[in-house]
PDB file of C-alpha atoms in Angstrom:
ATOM      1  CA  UNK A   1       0.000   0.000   0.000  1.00 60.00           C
ATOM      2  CA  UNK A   2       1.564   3.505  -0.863  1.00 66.00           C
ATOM      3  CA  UNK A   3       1.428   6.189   1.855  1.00 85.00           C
ATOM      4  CA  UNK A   4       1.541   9.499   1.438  1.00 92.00           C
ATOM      5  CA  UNK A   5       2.565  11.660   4.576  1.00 94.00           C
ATOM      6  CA  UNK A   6       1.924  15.050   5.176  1.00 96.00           C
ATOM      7  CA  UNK A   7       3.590  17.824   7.569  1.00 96.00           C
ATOM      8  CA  UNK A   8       2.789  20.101   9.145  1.00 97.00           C
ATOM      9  CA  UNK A   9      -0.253  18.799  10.584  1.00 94.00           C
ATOM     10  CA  UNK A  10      -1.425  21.559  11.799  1.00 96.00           C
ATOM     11  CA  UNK A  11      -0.039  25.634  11.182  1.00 97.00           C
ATOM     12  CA  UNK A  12      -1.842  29.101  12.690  1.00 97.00           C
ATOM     13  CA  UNK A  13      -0.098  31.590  10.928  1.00 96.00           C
ATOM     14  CA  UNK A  14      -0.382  35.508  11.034  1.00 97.00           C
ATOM     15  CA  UNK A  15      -1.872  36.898   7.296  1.00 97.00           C
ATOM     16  CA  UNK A  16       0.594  38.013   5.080  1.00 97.00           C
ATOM     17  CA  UNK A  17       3.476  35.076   5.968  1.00 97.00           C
ATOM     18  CA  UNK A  18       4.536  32.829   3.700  1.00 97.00           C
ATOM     19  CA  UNK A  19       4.340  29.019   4.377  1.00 97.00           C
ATOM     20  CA  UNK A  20       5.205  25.325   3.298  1.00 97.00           C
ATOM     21  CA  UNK A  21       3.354  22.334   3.196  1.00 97.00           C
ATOM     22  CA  UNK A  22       5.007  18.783   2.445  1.00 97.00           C
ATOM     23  CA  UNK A  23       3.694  15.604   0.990  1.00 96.00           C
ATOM     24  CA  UNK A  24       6.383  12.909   0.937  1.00 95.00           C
ATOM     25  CA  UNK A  25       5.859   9.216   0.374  1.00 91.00           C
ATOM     26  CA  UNK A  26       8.832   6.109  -0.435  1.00 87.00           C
ATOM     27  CA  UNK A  27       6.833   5.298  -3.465  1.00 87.00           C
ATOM     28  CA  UNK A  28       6.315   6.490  -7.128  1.00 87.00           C
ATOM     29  CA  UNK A  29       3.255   8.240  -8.306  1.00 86.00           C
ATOM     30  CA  UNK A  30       2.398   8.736 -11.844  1.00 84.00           C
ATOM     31  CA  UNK A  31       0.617  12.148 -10.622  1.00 86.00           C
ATOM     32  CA  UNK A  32       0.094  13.987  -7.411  1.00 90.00           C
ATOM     33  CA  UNK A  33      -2.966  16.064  -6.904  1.00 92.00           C
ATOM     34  CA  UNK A  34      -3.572  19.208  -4.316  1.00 95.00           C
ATOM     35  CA  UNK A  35      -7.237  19.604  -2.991  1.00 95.00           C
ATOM     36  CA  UNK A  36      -8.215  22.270  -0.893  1.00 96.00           C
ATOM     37  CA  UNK A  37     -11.126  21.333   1.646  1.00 95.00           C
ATOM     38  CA  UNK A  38     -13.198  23.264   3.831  1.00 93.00           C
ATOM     39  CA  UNK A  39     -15.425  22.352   6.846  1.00 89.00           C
ATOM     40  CA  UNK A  40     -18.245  20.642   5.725  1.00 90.00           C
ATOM     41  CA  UNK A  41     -17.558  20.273   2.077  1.00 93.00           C
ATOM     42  CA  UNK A  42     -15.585  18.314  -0.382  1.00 94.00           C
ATOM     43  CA  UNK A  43     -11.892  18.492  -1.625  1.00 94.00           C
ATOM     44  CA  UNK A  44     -11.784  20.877  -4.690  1.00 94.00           C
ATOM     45  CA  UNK A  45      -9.332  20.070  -6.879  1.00 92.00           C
ATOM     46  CA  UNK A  46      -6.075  22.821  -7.138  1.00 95.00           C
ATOM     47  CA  UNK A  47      -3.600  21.427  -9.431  1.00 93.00           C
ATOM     48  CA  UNK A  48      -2.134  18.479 -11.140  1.00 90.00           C
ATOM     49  CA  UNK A  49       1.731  17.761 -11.245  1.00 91.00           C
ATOM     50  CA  UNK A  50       2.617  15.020 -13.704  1.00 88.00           C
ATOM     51  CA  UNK A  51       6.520  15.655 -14.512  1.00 89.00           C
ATOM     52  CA  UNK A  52       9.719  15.045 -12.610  1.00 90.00           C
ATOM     53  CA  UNK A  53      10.461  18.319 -11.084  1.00 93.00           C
ATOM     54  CA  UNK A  54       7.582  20.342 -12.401  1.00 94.00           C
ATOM     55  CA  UNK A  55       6.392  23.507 -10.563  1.00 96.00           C
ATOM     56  CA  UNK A  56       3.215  24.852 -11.414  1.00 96.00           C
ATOM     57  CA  UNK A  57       1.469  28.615 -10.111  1.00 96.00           C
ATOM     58  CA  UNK A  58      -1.974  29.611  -8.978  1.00 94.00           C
ATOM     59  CA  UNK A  59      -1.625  33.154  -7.821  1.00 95.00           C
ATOM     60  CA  UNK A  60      -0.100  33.017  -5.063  1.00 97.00           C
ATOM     61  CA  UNK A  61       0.175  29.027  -4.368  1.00 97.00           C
ATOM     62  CA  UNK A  62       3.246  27.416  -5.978  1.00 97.00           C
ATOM     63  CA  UNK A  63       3.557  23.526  -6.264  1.00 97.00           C
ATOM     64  CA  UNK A  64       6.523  21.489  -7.292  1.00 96.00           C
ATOM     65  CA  UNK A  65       6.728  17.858  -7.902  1.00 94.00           C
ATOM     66  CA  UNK A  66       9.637  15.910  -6.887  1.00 92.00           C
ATOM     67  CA  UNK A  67      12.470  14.830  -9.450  1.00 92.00           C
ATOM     68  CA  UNK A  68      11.858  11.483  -8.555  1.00 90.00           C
ATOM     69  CA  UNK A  69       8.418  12.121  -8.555  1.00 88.00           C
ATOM     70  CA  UNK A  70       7.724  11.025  -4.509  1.00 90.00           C
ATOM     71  CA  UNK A  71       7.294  14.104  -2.995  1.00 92.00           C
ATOM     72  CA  UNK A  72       5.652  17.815  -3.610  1.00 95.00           C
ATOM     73  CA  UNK A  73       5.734  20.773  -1.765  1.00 97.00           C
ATOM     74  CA  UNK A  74       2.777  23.870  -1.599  1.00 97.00           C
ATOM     75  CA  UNK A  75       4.465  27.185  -0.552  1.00 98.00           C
ATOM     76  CA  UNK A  76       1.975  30.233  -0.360  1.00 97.00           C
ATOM     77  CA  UNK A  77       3.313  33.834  -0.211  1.00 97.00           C
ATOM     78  CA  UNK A  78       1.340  36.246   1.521  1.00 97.00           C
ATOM     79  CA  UNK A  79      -1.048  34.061   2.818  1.00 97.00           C
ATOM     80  CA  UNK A  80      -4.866  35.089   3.149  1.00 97.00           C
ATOM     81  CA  UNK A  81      -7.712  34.792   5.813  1.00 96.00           C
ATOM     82  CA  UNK A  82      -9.356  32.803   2.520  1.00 95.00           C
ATOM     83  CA  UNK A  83      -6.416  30.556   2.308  1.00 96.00           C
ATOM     84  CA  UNK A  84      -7.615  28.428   5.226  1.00 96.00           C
ATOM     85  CA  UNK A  85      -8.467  25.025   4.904  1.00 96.00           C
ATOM     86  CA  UNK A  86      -7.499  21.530   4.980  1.00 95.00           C
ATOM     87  CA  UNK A  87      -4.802  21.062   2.354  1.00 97.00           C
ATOM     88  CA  UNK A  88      -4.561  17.188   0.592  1.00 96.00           C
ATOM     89  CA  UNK A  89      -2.463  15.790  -1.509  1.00 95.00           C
ATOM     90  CA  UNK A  90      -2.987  12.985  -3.258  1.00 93.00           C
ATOM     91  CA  UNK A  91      -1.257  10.385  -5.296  1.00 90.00           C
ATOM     92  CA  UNK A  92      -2.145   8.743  -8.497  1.00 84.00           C
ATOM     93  CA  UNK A  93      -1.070   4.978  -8.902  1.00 77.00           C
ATOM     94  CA  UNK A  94       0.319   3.711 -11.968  1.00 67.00           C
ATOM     95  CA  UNK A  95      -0.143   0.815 -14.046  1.00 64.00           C
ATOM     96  CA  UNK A  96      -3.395  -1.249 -14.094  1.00 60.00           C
ATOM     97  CA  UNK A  97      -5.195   1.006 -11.152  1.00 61.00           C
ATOM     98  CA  UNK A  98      -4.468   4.351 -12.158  1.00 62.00           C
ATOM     99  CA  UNK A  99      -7.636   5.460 -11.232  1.00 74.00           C
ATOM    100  CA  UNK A 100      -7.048   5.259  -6.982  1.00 81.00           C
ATOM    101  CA  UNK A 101      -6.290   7.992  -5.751  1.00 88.00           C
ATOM    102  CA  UNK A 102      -4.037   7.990  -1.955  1.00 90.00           C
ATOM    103  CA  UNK A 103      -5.118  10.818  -0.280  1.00 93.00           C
ATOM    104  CA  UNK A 104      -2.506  11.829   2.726  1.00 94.00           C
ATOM    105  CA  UNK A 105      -4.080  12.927   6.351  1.00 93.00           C
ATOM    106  CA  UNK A 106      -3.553  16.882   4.936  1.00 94.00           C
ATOM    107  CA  UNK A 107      -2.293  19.848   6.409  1.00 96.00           C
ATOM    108  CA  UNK A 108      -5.107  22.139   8.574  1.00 95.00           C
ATOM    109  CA  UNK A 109      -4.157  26.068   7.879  1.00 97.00           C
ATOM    110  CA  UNK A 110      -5.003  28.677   9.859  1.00 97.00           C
ATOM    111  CA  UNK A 111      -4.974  31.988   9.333  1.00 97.00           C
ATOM    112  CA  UNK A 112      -5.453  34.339  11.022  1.00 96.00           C
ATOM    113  CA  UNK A 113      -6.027  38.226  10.336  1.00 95.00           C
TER     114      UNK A 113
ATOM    115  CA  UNK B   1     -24.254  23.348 -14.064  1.00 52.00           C
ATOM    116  CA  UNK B   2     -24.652  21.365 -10.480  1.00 70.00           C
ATOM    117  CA  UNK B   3     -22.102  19.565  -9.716  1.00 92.00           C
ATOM    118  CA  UNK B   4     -21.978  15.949  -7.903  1.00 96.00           C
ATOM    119  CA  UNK B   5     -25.122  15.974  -4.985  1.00 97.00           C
ATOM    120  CA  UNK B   6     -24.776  13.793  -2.191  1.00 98.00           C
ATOM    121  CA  UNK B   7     -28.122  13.264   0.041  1.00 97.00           C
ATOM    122  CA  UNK B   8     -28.499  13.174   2.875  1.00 97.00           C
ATOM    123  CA  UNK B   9     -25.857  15.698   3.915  1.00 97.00           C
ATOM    124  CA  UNK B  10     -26.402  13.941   7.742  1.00 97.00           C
ATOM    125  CA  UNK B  11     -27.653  10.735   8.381  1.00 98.00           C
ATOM    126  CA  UNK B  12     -27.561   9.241  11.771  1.00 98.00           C
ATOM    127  CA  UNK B  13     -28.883   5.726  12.435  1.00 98.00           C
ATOM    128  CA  UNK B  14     -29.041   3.523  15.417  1.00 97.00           C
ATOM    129  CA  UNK B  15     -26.988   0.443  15.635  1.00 97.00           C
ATOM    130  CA  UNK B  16     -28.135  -2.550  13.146  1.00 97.00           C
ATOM    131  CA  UNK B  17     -30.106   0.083  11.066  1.00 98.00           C
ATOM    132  CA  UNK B  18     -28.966   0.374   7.647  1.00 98.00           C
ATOM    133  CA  UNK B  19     -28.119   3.592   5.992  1.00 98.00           C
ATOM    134  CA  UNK B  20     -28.246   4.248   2.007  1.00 98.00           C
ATOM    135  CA  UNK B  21     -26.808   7.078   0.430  1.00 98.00           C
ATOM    136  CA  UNK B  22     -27.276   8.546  -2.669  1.00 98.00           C
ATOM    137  CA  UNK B  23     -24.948  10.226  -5.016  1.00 98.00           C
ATOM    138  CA  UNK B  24     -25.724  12.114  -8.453  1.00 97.00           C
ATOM    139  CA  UNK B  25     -22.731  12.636 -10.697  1.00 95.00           C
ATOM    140  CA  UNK B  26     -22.002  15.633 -12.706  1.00 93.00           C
ATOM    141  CA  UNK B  27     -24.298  15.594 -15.718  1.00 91.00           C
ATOM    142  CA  UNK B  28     -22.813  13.457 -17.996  1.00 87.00           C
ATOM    143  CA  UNK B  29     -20.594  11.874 -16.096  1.00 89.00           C
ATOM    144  CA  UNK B  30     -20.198   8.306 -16.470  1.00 89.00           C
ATOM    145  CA  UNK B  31     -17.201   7.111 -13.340  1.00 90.00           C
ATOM    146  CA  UNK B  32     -18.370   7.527  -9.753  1.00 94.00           C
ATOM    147  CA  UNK B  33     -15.813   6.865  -6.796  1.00 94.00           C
ATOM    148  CA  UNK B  34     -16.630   6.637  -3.099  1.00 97.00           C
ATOM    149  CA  UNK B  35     -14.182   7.481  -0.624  1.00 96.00           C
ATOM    150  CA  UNK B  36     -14.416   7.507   3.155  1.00 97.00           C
ATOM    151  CA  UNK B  37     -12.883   9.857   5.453  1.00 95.00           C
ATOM    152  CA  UNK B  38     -12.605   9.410   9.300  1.00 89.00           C
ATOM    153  CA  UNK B  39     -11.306  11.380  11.635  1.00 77.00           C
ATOM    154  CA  UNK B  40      -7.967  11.951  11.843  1.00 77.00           C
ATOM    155  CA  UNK B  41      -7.656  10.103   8.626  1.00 81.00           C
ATOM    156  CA  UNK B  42      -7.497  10.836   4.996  1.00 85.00           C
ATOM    157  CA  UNK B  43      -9.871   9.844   2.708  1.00 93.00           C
ATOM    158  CA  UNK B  44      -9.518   6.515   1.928  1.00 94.00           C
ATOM    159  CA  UNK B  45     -10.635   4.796  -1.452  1.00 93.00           C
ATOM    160  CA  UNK B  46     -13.646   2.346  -1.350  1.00 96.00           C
ATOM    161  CA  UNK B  47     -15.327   1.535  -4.401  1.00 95.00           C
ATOM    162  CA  UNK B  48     -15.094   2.493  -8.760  1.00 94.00           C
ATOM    163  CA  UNK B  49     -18.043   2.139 -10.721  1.00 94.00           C
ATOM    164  CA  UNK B  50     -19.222   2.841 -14.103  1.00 91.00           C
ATOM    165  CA  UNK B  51     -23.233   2.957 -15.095  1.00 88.00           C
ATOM    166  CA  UNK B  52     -24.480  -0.590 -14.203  1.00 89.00           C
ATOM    167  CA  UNK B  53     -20.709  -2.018 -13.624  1.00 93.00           C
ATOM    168  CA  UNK B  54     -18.725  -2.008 -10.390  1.00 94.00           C
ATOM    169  CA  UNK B  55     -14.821  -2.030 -11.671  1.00 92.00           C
ATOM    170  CA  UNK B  56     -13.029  -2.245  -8.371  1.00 92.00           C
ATOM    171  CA  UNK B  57     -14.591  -2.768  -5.054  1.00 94.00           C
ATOM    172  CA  UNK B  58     -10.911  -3.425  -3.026  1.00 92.00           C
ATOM    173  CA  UNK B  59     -11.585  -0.659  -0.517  1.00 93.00           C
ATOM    174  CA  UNK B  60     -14.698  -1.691   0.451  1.00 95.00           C
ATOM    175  CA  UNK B  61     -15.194  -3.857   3.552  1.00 94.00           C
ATOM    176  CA  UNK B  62     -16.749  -7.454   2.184  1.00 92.00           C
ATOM    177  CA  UNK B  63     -19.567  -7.871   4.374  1.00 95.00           C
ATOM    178  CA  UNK B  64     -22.280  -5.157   5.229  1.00 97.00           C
ATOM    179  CA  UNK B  65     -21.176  -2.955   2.020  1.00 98.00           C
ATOM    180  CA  UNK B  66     -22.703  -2.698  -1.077  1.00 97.00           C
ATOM    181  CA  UNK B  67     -22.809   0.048  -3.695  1.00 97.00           C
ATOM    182  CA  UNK B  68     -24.275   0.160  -6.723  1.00 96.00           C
ATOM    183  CA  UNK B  69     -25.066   2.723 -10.269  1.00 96.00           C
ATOM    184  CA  UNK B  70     -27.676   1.760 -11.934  1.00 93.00           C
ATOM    185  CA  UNK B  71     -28.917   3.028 -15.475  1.00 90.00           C
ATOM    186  CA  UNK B  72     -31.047   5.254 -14.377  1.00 90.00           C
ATOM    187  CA  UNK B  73     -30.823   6.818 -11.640  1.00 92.00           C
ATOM    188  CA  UNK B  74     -28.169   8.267  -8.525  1.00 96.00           C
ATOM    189  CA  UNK B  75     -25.428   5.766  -7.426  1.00 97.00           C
ATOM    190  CA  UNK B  76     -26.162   4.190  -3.899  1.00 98.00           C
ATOM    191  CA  UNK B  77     -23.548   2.733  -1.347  1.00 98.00           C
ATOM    192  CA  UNK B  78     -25.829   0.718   1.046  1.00 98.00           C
ATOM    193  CA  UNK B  79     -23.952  -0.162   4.417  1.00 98.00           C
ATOM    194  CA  UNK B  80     -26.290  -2.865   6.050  1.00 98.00           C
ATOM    195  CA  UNK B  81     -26.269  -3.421  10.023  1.00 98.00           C
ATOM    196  CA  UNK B  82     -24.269  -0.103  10.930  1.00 98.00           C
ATOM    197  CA  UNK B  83     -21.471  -0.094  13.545  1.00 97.00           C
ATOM    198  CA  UNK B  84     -20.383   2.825  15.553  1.00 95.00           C
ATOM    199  CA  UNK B  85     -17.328   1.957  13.588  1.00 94.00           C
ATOM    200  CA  UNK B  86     -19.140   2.901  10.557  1.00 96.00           C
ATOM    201  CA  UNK B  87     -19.664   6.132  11.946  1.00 96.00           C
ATOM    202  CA  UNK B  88     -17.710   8.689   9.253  1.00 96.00           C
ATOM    203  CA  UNK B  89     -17.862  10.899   6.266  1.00 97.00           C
ATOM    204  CA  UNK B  90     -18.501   9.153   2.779  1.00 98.00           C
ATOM    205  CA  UNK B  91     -17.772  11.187   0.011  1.00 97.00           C
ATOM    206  CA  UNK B  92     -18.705  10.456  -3.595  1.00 97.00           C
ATOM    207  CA  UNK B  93     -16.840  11.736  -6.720  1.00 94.00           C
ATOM    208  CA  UNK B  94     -17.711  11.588 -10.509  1.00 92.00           C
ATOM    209  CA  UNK B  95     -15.606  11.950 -13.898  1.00 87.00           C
ATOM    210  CA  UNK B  96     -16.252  12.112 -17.351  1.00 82.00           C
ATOM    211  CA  UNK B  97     -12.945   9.795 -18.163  1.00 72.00           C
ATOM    212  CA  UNK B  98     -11.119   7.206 -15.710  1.00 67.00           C
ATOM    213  CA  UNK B  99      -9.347   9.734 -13.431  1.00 62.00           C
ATOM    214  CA  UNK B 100      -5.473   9.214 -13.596  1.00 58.00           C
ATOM    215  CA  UNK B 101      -5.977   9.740 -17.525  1.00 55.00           C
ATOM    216  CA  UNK B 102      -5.857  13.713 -16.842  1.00 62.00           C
ATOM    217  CA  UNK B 103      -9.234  13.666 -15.872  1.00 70.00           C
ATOM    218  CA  UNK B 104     -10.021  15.243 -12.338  1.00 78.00           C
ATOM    219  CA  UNK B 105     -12.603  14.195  -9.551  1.00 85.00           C
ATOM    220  CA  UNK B 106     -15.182  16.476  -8.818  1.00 91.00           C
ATOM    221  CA  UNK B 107     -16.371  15.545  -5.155  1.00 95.00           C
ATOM    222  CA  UNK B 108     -19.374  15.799  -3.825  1.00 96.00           C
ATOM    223  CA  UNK B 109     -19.923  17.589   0.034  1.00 96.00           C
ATOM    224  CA  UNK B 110     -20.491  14.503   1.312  1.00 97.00           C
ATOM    225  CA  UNK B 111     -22.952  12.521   3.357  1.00 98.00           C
ATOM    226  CA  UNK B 112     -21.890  12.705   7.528  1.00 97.00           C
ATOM    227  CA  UNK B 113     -23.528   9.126   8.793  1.00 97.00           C
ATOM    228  CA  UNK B 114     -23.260   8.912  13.023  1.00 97.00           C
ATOM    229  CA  UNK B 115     -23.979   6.110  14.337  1.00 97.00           C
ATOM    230  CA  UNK B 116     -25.397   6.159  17.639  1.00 96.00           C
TER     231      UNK B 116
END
């Protein structure tokens, strides 16, 4: 079973800090995904890394994927009273069931104003 | 353009009860996924279908579970003599394509069963 684990699990932050979130697992994933969930709702999808070492942008959110493609990072600069939520990544398997998806425990952001 | 609806958003059932919920993809969407989450856990993957076809059921425990997506009509997942155990949020998730081929899950907000 892959496992994807995420840190912090928890970070209050002040607005207008910058932060880091990490997903890191021992195992390959074809893709890694980055939902954003809020309290009583479901993950919304933020971005898609396929590549070795790709980094995409959403305003202010950047996201790399991991040369070896095992680990991604979420920095956001400037960070928002909106940018709270539970952050999840998620990893695609390969091969026959690349339909799973293996969602890590996420990364609860606070922040405050 | 609604996206996927999950009823009911809370359903809470005594023990041995059974609980259905529903789930209505995005129109014209043909894959729906249900995924649990506990607490303190991520969401974990349960069961694939496509209409009238289940493709991969490993997630989902073999006894008391059953889900189904019929034709016509919502997909169900049916969880028959609830546990506390069972007690969680199930979330379902549609897609026009197989996701993994570039083709992202839209989730539903879920249906919050307790279990009392």
């Amino acid at each position: 079973t892959q496992l994807l684990e995420q840190s912090p699990q928890f970070l209050s932050i002040q607005e207008g800090e910058n932060l880091t979130v990490y997903c890191n697992s021992s195992s390959v994933f074809s893709s890694l995904q980055w939902y954003r969930q809020e309290p009583g709702e479901g993950p919304v999808l933020l971005v898609t890394v396929v590549t070795g070492g790709e980094v995409k942008k959403l305003k202010r959110l950047t996201f790399q994927f991991g040369d070896a493609r095992k680990d991604s990072s979420l920095h956001i600069t400037a960070a928002q009273p909106g940018d709270t939520g539970l952050y999840l990544c998620a990893g695609v398997e390969g091969g026959g069931s690349n339909y799973k998806l293996t969602f890590g425990k996420g990364t609860l952001l606070t922040v405050n104003p | 353009n609604a996206g996927v609806m999950q009823n009911p958003r809370h359903l809470v059932r005594r023990r041995g009860q059974e609980a259905r919920l529903r789930c209505s993809p995005v129109k014209g969407h043909s894959h729906v996924y249900w995924y649990r989450q506990l607490p303190e856990e991520g969401l974990k993957f349960m069961v694939y279908l496509q209409k009238e076809n289940i493709i991969d059921e490993s997630g989902m425990p073999k006894e008391r579970f059953s889900a189904e997506f019929p034709k016509e009509g919502p997909s169900i997942l049916r969880i028959q003599q609830v546990v506390r155990g069972d007690s969680a949020a199930y979330f379902c998730a549609s897609s026009p394509r197989r996701t993994g081929d570039n083709s992202p899950l839209h989730f539903g907000n879920g249906t919050r069963l307790t279990v009392t």
